[in-house]
Structures are given as C-alpha cells and as structure tokens.
PDB file of N, CA, C and O in Angstrom:
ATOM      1  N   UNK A   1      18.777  -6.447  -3.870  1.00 84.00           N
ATOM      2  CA  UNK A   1      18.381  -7.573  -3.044  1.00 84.00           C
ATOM      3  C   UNK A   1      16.855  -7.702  -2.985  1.00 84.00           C
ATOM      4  O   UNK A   1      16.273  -8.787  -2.964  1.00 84.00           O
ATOM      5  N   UNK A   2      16.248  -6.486  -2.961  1.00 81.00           N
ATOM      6  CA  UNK A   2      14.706  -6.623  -2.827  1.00 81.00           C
ATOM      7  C   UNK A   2      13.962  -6.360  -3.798  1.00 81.00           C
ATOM      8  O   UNK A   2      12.752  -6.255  -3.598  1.00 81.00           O
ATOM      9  N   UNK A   3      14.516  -6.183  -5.126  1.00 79.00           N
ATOM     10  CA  UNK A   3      14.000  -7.110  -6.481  1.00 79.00           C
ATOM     11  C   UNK A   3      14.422  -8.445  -6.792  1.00 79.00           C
ATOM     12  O   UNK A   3      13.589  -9.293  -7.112  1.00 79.00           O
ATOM     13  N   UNK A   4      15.755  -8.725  -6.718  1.00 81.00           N
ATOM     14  CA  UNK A   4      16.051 -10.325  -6.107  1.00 81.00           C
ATOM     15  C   UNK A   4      14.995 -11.339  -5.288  1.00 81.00           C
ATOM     16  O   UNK A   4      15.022 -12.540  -5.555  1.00 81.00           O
ATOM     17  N   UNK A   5      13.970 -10.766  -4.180  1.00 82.00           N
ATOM     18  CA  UNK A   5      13.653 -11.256  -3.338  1.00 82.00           C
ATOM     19  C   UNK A   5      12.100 -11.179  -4.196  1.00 82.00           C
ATOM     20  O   UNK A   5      11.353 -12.060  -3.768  1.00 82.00           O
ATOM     21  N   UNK A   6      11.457 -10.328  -5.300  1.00 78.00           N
ATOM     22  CA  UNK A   6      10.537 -10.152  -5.924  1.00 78.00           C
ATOM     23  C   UNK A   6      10.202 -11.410  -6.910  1.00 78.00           C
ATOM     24  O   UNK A   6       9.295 -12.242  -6.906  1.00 78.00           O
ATOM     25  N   UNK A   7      11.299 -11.193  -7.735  1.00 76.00           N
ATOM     26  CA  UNK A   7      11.467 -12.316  -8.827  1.00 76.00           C
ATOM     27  C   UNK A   7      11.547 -13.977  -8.322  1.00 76.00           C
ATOM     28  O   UNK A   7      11.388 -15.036  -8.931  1.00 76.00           O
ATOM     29  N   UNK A   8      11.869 -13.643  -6.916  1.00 77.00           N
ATOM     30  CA  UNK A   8      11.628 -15.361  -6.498  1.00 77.00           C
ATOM     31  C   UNK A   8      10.801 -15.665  -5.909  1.00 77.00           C
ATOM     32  O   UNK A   8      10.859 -16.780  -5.389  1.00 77.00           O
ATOM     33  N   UNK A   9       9.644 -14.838  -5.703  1.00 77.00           N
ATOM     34  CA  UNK A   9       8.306 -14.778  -5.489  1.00 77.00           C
ATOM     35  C   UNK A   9       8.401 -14.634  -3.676  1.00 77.00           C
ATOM     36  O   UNK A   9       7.577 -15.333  -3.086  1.00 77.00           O
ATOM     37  N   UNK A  10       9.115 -13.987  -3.008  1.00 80.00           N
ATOM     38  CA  UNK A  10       9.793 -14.205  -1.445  1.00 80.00           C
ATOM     39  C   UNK A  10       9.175 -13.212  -0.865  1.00 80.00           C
ATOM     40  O   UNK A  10       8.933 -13.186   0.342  1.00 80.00           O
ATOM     41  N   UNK A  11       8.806 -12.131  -1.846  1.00 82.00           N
ATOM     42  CA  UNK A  11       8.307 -10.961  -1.457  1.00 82.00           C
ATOM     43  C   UNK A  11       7.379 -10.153  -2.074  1.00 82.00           C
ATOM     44  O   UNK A  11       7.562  -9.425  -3.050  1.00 82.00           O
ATOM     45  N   UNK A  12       6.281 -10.345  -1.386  1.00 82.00           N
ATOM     46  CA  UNK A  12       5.198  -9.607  -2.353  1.00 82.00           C
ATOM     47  C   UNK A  12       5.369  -8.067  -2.326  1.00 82.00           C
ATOM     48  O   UNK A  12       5.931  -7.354  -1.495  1.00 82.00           O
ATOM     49  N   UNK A  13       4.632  -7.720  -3.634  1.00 83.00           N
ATOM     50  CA  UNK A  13       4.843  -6.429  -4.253  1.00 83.00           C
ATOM     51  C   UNK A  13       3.705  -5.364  -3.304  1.00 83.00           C
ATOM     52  O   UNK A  13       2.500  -5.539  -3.121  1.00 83.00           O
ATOM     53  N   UNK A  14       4.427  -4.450  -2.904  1.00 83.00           N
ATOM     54  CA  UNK A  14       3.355  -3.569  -2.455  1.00 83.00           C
ATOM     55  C   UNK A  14       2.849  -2.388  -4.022  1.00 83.00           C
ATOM     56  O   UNK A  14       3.386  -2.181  -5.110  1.00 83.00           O
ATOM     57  N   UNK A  15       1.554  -1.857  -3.340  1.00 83.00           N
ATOM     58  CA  UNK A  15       0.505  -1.364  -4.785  1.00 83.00           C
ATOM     59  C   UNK A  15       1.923  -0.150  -5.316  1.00 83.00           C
ATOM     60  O   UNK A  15       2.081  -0.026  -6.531  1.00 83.00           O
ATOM     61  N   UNK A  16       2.684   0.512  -4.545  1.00 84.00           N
ATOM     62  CA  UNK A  16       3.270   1.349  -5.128  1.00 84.00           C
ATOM     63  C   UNK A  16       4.401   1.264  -6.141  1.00 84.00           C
ATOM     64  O   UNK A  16       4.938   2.147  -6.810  1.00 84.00           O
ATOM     65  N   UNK A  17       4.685  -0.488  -6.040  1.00 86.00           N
ATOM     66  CA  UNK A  17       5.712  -0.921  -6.656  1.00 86.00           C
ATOM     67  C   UNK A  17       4.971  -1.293  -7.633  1.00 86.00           C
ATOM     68  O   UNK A  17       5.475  -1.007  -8.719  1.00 86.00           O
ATOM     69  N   UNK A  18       3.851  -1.884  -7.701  1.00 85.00           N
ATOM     70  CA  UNK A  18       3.045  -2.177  -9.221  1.00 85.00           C
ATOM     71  C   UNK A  18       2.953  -1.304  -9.510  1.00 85.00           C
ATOM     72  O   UNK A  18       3.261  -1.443 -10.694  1.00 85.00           O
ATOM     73  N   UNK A  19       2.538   0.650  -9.269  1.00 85.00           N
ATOM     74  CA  UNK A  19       2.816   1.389 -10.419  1.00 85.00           C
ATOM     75  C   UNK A  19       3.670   1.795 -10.696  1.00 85.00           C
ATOM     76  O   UNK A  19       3.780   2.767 -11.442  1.00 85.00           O
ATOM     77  N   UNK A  20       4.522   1.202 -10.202  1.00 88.00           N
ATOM     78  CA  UNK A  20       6.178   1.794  -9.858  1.00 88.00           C
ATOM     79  C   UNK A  20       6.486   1.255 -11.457  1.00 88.00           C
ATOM     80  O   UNK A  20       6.576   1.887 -12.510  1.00 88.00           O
ATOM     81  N   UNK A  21       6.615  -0.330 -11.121  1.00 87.00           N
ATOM     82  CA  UNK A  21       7.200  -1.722 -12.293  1.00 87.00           C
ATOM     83  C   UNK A  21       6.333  -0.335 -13.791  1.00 87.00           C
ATOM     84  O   UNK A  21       6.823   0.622 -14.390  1.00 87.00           O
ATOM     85  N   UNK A  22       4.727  -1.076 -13.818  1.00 86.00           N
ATOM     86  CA  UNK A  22       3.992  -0.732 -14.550  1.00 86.00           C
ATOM     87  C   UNK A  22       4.197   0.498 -15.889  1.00 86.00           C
ATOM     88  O   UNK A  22       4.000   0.471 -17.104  1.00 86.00           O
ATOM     89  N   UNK A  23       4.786   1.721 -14.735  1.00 89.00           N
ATOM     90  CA  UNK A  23       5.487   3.012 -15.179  1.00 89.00           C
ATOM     91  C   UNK A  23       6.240   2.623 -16.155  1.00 89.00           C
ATOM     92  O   UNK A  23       6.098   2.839 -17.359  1.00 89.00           O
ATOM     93  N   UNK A  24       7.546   1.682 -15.270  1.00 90.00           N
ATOM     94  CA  UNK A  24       8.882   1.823 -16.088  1.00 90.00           C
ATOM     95  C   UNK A  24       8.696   0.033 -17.395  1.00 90.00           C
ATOM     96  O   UNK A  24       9.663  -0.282 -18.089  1.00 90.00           O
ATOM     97  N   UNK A  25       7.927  -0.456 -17.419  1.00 89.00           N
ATOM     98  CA  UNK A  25       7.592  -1.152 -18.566  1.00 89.00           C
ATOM     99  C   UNK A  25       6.639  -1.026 -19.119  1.00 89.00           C
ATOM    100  O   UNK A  25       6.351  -1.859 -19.978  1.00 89.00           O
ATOM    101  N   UNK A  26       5.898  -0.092 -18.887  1.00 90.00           N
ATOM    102  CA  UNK A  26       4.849   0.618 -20.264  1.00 90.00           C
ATOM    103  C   UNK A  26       3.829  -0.757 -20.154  1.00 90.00           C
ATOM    104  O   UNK A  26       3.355  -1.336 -21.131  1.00 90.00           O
ATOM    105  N   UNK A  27       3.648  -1.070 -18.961  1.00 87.00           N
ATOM    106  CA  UNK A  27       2.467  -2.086 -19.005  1.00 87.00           C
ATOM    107  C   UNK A  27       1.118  -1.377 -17.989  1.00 87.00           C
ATOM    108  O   UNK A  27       1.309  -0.598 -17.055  1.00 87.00           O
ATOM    109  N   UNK A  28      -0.027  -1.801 -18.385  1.00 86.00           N
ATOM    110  CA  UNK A  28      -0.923  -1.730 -17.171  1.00 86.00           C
ATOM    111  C   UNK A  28      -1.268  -2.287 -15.743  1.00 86.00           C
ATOM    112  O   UNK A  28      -1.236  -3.510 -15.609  1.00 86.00           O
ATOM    113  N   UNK A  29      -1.618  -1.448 -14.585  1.00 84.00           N
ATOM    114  CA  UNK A  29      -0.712  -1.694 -13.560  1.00 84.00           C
ATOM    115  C   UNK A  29      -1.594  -3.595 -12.860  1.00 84.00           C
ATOM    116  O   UNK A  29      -1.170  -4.337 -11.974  1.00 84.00           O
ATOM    117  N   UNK A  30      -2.805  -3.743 -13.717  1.00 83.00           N
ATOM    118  CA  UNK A  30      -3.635  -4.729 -13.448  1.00 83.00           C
ATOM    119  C   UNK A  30      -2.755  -5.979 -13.749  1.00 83.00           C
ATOM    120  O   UNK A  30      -2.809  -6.874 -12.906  1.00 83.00           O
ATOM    121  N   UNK A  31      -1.802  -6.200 -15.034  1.00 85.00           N
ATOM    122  CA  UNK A  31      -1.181  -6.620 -15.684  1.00 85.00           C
ATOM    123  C   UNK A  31      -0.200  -7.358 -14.468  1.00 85.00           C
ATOM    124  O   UNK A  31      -0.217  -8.488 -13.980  1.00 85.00           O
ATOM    125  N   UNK A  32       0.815  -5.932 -14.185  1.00 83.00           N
ATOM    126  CA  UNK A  32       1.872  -6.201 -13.229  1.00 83.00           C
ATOM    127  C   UNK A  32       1.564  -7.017 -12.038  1.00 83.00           C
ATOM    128  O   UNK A  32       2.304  -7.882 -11.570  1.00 83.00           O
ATOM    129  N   UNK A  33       0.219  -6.610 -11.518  1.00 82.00           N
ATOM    130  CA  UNK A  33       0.123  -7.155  -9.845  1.00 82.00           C
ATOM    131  C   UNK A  33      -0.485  -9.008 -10.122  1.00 82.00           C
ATOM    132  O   UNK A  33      -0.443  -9.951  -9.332  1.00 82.00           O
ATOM    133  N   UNK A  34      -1.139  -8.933 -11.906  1.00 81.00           N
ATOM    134  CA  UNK A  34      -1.416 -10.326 -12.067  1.00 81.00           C
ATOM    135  C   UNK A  34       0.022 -10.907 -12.309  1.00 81.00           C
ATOM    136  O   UNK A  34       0.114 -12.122 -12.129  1.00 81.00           O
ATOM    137  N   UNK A  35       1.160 -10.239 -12.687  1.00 82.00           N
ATOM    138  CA  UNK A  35       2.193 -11.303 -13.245  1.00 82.00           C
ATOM    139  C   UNK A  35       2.574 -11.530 -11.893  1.00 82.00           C
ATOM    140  O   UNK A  35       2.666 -12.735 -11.660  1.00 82.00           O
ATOM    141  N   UNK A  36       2.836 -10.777 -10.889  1.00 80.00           N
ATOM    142  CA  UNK A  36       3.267 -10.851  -9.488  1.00 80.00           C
ATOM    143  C   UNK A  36       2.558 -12.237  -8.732  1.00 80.00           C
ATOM    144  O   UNK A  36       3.026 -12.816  -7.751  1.00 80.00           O
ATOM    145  N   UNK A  37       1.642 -12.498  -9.270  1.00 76.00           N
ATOM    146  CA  UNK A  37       1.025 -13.461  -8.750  1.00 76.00           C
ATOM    147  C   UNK A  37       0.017 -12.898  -7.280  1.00 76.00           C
ATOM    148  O   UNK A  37      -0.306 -13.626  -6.341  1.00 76.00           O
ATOM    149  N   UNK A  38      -0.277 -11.639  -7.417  1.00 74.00           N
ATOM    150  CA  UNK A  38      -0.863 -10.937  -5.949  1.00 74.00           C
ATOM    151  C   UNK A  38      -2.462 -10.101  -6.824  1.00 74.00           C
ATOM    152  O   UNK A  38      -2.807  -9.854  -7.979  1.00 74.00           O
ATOM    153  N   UNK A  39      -3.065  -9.908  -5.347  1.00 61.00           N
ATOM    154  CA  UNK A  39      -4.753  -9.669  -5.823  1.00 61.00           C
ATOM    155  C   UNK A  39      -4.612  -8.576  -4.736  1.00 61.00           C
ATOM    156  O   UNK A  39      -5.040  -8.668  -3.585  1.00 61.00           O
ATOM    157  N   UNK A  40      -3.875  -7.414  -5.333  1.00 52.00           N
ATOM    158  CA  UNK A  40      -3.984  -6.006  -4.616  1.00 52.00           C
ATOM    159  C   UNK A  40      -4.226  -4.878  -5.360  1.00 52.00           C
ATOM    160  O   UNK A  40      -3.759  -4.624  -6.470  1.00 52.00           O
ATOM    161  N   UNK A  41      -5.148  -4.060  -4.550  1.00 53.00           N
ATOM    162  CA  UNK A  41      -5.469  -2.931  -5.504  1.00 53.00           C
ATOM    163  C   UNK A  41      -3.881  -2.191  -5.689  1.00 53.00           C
ATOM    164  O   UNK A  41      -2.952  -2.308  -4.891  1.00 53.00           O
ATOM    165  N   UNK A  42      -3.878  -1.634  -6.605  1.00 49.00           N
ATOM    166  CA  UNK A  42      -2.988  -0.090  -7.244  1.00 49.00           C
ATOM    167  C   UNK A  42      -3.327   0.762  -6.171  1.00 49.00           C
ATOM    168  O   UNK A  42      -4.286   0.696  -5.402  1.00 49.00           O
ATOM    169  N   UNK A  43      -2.080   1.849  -6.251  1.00 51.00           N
ATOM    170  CA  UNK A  43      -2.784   2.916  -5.967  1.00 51.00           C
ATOM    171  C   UNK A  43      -3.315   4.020  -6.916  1.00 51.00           C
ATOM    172  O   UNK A  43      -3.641   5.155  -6.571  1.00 51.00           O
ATOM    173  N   UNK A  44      -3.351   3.461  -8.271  1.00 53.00           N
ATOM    174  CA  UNK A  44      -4.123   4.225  -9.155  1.00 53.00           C
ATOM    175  C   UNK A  44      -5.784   3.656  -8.424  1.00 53.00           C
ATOM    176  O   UNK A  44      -6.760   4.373  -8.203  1.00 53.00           O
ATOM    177  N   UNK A  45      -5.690   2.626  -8.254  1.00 54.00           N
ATOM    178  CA  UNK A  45      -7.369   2.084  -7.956  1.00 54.00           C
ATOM    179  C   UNK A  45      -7.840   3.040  -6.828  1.00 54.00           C
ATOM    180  O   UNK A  45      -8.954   3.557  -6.742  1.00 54.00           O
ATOM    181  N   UNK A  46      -7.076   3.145  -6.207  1.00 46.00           N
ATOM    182  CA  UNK A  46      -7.009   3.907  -4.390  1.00 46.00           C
ATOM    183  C   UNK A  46      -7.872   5.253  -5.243  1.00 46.00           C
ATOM    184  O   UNK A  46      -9.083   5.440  -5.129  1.00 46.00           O
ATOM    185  N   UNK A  47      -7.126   5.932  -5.926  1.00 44.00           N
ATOM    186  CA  UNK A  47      -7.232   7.105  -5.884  1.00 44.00           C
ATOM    187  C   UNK A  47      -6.814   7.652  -7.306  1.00 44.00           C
ATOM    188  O   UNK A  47      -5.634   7.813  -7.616  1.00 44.00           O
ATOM    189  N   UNK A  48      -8.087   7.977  -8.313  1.00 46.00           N
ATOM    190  CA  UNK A  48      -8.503   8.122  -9.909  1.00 46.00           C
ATOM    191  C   UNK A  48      -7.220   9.280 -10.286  1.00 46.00           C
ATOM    192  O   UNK A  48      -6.912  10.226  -9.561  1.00 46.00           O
ATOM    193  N   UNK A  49      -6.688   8.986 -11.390  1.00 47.00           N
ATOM    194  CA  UNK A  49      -5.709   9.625 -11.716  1.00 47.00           C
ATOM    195  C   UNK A  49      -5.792  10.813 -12.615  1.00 47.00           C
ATOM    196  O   UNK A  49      -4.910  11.582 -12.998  1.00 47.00           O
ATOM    197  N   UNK A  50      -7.285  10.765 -12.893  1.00 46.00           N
ATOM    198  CA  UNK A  50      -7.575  11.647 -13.672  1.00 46.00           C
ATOM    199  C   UNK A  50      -8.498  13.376 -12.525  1.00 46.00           C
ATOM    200  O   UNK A  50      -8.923  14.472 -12.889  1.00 46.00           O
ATOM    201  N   UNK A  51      -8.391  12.652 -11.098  1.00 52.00           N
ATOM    202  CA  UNK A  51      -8.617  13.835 -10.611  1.00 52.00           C
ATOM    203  C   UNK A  51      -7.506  14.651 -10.224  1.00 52.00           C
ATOM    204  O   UNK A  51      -6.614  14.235  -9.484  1.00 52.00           O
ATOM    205  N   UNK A  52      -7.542  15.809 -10.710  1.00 51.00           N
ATOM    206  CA  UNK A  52      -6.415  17.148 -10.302  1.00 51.00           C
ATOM    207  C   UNK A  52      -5.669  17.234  -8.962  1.00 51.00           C
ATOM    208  O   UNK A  52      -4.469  17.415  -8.758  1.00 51.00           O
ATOM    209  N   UNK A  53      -6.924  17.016  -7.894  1.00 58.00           N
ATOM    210  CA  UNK A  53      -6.295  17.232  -6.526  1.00 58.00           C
ATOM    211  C   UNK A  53      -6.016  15.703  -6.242  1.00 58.00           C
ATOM    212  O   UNK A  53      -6.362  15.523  -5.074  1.00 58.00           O
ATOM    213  N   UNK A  54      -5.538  14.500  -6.788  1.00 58.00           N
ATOM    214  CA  UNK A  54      -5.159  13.027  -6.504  1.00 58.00           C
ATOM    215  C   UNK A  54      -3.940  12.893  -5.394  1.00 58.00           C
ATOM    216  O   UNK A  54      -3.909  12.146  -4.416  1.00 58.00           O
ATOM    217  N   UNK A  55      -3.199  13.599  -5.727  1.00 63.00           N
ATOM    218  CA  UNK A  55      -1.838  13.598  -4.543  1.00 63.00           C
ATOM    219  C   UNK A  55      -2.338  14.285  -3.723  1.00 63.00           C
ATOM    220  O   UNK A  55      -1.760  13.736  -2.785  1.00 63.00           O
ATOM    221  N   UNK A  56      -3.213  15.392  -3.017  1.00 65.00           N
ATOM    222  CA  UNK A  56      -3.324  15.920  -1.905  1.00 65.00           C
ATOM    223  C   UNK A  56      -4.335  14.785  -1.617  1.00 65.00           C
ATOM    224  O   UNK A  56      -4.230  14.252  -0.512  1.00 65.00           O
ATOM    225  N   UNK A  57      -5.039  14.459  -2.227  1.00 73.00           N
ATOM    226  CA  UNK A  57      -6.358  13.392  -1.493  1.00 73.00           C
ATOM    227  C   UNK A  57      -5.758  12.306  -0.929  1.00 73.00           C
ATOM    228  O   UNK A  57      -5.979  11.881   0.206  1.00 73.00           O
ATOM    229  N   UNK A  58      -4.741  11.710  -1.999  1.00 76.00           N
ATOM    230  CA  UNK A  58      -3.690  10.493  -1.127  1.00 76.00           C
ATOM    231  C   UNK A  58      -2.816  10.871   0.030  1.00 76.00           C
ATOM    232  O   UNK A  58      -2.447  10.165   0.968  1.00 76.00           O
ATOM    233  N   UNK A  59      -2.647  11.703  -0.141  1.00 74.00           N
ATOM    234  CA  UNK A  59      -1.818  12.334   1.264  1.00 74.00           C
ATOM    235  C   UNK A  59      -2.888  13.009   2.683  1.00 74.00           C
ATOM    236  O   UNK A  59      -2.710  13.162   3.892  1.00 74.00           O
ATOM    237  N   UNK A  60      -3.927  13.251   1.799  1.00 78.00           N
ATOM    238  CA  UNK A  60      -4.944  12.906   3.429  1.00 78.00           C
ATOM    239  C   UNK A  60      -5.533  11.737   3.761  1.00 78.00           C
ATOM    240  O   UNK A  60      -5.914  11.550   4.916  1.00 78.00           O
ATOM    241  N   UNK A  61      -5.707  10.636   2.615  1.00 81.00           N
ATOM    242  CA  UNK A  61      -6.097   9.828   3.199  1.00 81.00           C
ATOM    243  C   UNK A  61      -5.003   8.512   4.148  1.00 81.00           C
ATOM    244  O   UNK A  61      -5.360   7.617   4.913  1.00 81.00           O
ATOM    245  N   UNK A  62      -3.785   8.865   3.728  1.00 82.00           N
ATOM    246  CA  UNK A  62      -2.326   8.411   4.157  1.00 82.00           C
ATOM    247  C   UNK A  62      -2.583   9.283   5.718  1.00 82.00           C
ATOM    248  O   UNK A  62      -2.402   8.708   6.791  1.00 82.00           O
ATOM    249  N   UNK A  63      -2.855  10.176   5.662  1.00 78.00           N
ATOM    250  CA  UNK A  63      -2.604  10.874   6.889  1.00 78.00           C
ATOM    251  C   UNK A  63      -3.532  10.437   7.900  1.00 78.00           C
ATOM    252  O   UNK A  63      -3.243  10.445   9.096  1.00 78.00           O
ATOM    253  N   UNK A  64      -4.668  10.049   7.430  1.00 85.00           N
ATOM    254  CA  UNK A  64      -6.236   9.795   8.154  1.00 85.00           C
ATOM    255  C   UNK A  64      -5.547   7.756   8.547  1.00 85.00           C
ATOM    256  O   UNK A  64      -5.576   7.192   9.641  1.00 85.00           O
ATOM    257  N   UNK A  65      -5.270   7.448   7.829  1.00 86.00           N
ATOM    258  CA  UNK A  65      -4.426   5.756   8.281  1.00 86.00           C
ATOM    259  C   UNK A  65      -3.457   5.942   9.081  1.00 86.00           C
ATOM    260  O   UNK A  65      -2.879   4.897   9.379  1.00 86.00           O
ATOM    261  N   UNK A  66      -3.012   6.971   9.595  1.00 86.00           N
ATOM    262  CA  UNK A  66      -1.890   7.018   9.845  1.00 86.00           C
ATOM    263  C   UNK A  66      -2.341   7.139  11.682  1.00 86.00           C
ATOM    264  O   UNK A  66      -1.978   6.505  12.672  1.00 86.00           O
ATOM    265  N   UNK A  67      -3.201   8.173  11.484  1.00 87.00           N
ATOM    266  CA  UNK A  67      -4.309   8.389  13.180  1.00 87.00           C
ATOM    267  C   UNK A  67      -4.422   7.405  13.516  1.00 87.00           C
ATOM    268  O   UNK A  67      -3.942   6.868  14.515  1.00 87.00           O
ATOM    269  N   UNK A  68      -5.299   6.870  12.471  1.00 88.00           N
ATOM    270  CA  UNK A  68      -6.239   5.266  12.960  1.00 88.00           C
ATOM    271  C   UNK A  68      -5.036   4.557  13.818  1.00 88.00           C
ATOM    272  O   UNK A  68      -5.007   4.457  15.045  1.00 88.00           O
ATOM    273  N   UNK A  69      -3.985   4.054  12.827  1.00 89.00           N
ATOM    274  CA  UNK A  69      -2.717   3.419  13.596  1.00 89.00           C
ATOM    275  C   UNK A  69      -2.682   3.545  14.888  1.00 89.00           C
ATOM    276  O   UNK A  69      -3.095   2.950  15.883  1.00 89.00           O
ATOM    277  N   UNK A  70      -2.005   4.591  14.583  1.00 90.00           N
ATOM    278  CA  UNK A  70      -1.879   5.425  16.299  1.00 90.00           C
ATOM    279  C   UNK A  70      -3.546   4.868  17.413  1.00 90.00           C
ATOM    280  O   UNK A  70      -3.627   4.103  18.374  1.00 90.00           O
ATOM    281  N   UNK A  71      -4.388   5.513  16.835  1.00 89.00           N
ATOM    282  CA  UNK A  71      -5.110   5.345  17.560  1.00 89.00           C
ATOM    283  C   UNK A  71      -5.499   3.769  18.151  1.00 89.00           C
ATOM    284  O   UNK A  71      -5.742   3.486  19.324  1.00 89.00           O
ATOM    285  N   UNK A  72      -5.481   2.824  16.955  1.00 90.00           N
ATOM    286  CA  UNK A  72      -5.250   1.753  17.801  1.00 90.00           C
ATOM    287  C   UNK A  72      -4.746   0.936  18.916  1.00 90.00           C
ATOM    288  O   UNK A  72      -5.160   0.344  19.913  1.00 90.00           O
ATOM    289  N   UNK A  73      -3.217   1.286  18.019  1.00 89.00           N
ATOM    290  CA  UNK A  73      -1.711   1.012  19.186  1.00 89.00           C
ATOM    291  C   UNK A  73      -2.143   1.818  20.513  1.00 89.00           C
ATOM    292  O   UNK A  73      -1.448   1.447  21.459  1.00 89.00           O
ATOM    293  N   UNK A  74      -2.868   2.585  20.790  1.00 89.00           N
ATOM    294  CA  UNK A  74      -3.158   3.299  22.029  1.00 89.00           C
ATOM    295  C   UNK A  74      -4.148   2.806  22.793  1.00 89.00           C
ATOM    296  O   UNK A  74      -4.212   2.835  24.022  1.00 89.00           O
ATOM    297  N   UNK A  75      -5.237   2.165  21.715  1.00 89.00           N
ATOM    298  CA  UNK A  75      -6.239   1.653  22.567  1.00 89.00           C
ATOM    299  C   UNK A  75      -5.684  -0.198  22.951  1.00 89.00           C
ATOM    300  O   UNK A  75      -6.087  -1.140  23.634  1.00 89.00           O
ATOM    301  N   UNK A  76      -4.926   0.009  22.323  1.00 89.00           N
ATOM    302  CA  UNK A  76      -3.997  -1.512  22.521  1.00 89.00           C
ATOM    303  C   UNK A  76      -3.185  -1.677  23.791  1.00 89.00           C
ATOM    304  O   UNK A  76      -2.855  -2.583  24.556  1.00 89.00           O
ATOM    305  N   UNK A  77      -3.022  -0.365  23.650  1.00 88.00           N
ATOM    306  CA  UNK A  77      -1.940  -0.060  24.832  1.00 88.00           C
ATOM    307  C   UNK A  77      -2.430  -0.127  26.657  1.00 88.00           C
ATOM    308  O   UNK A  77      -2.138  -0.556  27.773  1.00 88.00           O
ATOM    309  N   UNK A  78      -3.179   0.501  26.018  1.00 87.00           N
ATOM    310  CA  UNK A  78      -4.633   0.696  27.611  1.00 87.00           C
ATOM    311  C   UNK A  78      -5.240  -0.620  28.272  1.00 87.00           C
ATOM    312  O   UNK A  78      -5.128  -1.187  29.359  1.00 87.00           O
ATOM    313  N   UNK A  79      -6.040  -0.859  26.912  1.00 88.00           N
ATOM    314  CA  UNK A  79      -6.488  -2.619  27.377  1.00 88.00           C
ATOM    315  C   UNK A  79      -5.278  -3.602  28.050  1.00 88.00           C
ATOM    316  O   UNK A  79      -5.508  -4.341  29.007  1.00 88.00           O
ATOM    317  N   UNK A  80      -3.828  -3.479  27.333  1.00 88.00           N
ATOM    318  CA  UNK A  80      -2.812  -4.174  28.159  1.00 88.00           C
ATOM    319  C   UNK A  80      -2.539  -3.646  29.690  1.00 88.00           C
ATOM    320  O   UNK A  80      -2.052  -4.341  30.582  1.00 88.00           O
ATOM    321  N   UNK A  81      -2.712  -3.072  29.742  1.00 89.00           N
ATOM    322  CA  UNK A  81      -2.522  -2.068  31.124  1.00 89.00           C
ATOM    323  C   UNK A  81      -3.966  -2.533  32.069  1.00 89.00           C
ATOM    324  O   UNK A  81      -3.757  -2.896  33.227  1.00 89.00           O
ATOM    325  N   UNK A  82      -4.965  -2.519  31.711  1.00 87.00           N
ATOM    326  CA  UNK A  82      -6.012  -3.191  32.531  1.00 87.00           C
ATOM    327  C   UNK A  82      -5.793  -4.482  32.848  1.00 87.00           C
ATOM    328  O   UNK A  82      -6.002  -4.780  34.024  1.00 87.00           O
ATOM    329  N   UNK A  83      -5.313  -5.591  31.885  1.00 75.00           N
ATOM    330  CA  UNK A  83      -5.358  -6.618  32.198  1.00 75.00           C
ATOM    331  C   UNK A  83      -4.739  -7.464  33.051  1.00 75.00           C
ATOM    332  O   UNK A  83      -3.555  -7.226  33.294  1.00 75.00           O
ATOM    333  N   UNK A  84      -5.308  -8.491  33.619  1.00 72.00           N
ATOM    334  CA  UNK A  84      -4.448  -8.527  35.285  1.00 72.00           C
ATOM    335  C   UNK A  84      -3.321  -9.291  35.512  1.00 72.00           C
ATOM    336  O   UNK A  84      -2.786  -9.288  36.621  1.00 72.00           O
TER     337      UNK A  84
END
C-alpha cells in the first residue's frame, strides 16, 4: 500500500527509502530522490559512507534529534501551562 501510495506521487519518499530504492536498483541515490520528484538530502549525504565509524555517528546524531524533540515538546508543554 505504501509503495502504491509512492508511485502515485501521494507520498513522499523519506532519505532512507531513497537509499533503500537506490540499493535495490543499482541507481545513485541523487537519481532516485530526483525521479521521486523530492529535493531531500540521503542519508548517505547526512553522513559519508566512506567513514568507518558512519553507523555509530548516525546513531548519535539520531539520538542528539531525538533530545532536541523531547526537549521542545517540554518547553511546549510549559509555555501552554503559563498561558492564561
């Protein structure tokens, strides 16, 4: 259903699915996100594939977005609570 929903342009591609596609048709992942019709980085762009430690760096910097979140929704949370 949610390649169904791709191909009819209903649902844009997130970066992991362009290297996802990219992978499994032996295309480049710049390629994929232009046929998609979308102007999003990869997460090869995120994070160079040619460095060794690439998956622990994506997984701290996933982890460091992940605070921020939180930390927002909290300061979101507060300001609603002040307001009168």
């Amino acid at each position: 259903d949610e390649l169904a929903l791709i191909w009819k342009d209903q649902r844009e591609v997130s970066p992991a699915e362009v290297d996802c596609f990219a992978a499994l048709l032996g295309e480049a992942a710049e390629t994929i996100a232009r046929r998609c019709g979308i102007a999003t980085r990869t997460s090869n762009e995120v994070v160079s594939q040619t460095a060794p430690e690439n998956g622990v760096r994506l997984a701290e910097l996933e982890n460091r977005v992940l605070v921020l979140e939180q930390t927002v929704a909290l300061l979101l949370e507060r300001m609603a609570q002040r307001a009168p």
